[in-house]
mmCIF file of C-alpha atoms in Angstrom:
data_model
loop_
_atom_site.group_PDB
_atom_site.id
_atom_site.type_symbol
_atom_site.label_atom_id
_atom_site.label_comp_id
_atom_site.label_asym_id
_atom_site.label_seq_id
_atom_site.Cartn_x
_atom_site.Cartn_y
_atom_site.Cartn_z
ATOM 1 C CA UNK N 1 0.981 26.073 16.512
ATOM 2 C CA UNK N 2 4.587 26.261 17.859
ATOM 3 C CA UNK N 3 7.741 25.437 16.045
ATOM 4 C CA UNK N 4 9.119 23.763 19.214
ATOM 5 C CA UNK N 5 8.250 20.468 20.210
ATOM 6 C CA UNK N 6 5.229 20.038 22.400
ATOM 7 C CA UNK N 7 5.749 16.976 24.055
ATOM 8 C CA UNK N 8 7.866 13.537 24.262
ATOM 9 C CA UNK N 9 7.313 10.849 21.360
ATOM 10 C CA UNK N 10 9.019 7.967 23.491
ATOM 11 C CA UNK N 11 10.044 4.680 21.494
ATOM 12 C CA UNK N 12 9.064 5.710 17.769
ATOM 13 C CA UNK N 13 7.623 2.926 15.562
ATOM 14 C CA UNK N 14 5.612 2.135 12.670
ATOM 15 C CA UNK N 15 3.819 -0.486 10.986
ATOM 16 C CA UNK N 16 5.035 -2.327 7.991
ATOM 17 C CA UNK N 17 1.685 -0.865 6.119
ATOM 18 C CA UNK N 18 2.897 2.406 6.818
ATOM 19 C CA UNK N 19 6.110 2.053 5.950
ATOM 20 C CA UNK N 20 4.997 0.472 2.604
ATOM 21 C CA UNK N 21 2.163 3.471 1.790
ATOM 22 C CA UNK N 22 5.138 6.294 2.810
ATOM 23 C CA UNK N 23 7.605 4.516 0.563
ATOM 24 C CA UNK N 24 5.210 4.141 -2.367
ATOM 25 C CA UNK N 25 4.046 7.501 -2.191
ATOM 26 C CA UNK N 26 7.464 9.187 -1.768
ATOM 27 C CA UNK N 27 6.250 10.570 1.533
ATOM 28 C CA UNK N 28 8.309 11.896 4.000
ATOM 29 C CA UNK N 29 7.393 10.366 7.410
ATOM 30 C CA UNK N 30 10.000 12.626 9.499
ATOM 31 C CA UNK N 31 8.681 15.186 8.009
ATOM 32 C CA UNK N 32 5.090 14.315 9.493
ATOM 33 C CA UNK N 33 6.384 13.089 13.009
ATOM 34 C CA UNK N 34 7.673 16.534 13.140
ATOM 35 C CA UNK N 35 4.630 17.765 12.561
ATOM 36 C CA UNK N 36 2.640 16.255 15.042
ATOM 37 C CA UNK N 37 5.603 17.152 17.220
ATOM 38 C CA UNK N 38 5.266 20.865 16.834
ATOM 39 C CA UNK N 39 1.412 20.520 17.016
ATOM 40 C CA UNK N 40 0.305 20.583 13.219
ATOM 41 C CA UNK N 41 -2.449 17.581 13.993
ATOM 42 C CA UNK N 42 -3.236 17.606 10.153
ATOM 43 C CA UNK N 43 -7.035 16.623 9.029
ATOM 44 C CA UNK N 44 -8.509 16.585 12.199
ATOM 45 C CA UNK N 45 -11.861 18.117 13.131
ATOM 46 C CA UNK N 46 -12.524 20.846 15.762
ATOM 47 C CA UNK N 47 -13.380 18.419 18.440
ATOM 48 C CA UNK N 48 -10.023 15.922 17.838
ATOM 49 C CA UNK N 49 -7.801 19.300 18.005
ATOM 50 C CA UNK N 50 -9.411 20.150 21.322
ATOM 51 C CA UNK N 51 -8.643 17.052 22.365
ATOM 52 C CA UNK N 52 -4.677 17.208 21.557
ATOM 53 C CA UNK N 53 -4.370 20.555 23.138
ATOM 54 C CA UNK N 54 -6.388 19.196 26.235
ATOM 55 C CA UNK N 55 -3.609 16.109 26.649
ATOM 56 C CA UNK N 56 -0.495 18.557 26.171
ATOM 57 C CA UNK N 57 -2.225 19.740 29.375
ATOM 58 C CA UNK N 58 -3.752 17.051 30.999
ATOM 59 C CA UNK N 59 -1.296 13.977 29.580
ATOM 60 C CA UNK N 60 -3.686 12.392 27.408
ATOM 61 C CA UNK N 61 -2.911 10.640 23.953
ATOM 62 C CA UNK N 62 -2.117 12.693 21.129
ATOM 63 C CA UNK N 63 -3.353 11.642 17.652
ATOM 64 C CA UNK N 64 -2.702 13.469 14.076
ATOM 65 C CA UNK N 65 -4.177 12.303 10.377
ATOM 66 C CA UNK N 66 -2.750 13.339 7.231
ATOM 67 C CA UNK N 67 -4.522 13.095 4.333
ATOM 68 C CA UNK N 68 -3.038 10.921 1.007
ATOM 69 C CA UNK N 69 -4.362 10.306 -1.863
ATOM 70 C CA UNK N 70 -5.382 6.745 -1.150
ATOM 71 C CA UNK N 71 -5.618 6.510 3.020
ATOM 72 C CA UNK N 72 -4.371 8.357 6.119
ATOM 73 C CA UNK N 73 -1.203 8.145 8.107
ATOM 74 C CA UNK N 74 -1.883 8.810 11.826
ATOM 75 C CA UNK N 75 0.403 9.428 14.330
ATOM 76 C CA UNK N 76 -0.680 8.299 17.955
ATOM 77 C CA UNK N 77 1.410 9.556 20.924
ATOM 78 C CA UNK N 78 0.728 7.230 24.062
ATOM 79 C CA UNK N 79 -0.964 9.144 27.586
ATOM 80 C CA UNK N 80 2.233 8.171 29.021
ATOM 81 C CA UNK N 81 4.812 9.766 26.017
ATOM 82 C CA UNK N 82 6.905 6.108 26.009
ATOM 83 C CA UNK N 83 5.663 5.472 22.257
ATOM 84 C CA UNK N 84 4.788 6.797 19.062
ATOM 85 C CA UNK N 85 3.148 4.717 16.400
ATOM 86 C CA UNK N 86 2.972 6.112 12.935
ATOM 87 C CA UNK N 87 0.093 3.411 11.519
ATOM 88 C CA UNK N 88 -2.276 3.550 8.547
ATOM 89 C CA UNK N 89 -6.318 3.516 9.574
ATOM 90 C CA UNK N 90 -6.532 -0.194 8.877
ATOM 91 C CA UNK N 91 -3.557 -0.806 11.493
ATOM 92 C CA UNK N 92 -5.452 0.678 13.858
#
């Protein structure tokens, strides 16, 4: 995992549900785009972290889950880097 960033988020949005979730649960959402940013994909299995480091390479999307109490907040990164959507699962 670097410290740099890894790629370009384009347009950065997020849905109303995940704005709600962040703000009720005192979570930092910066915080988490830079993560994904620098390449900390959160919960992901083997197979979905494979994939990221594939599309740094290749240009595919880019997804990251972190784990709440309650739900997820993912972080999708479009093939073509123009958006970033920070979205709970039922968003989705």
């Amino acid at each position: 995992m670097s410290k740099k960033p890894l790629f370009k988020l384009g347009q950065v949005v997020a849905t109303v549900n995940a704005l709600t979730f962040a703000n009720q649960h005192q979570i930092d959402l910066l915080g988490l785009l830079q993560l994904h940013h620098i390449g900390d994909w959160g919960n992901l299995c083997s197979e979905d972290k494979d994939s990221n480091e594939e599309a740094l390479i290749s240009g595919g999307r880019i997804f990251s889950s972190y784990q709440y109490e309650t739900d997820k907040i993912w972080i999708i990164t479009e093939a073509d880097r123009s958006l970033t959507t920070i979205l709970l699962p039922i968003d989705y």
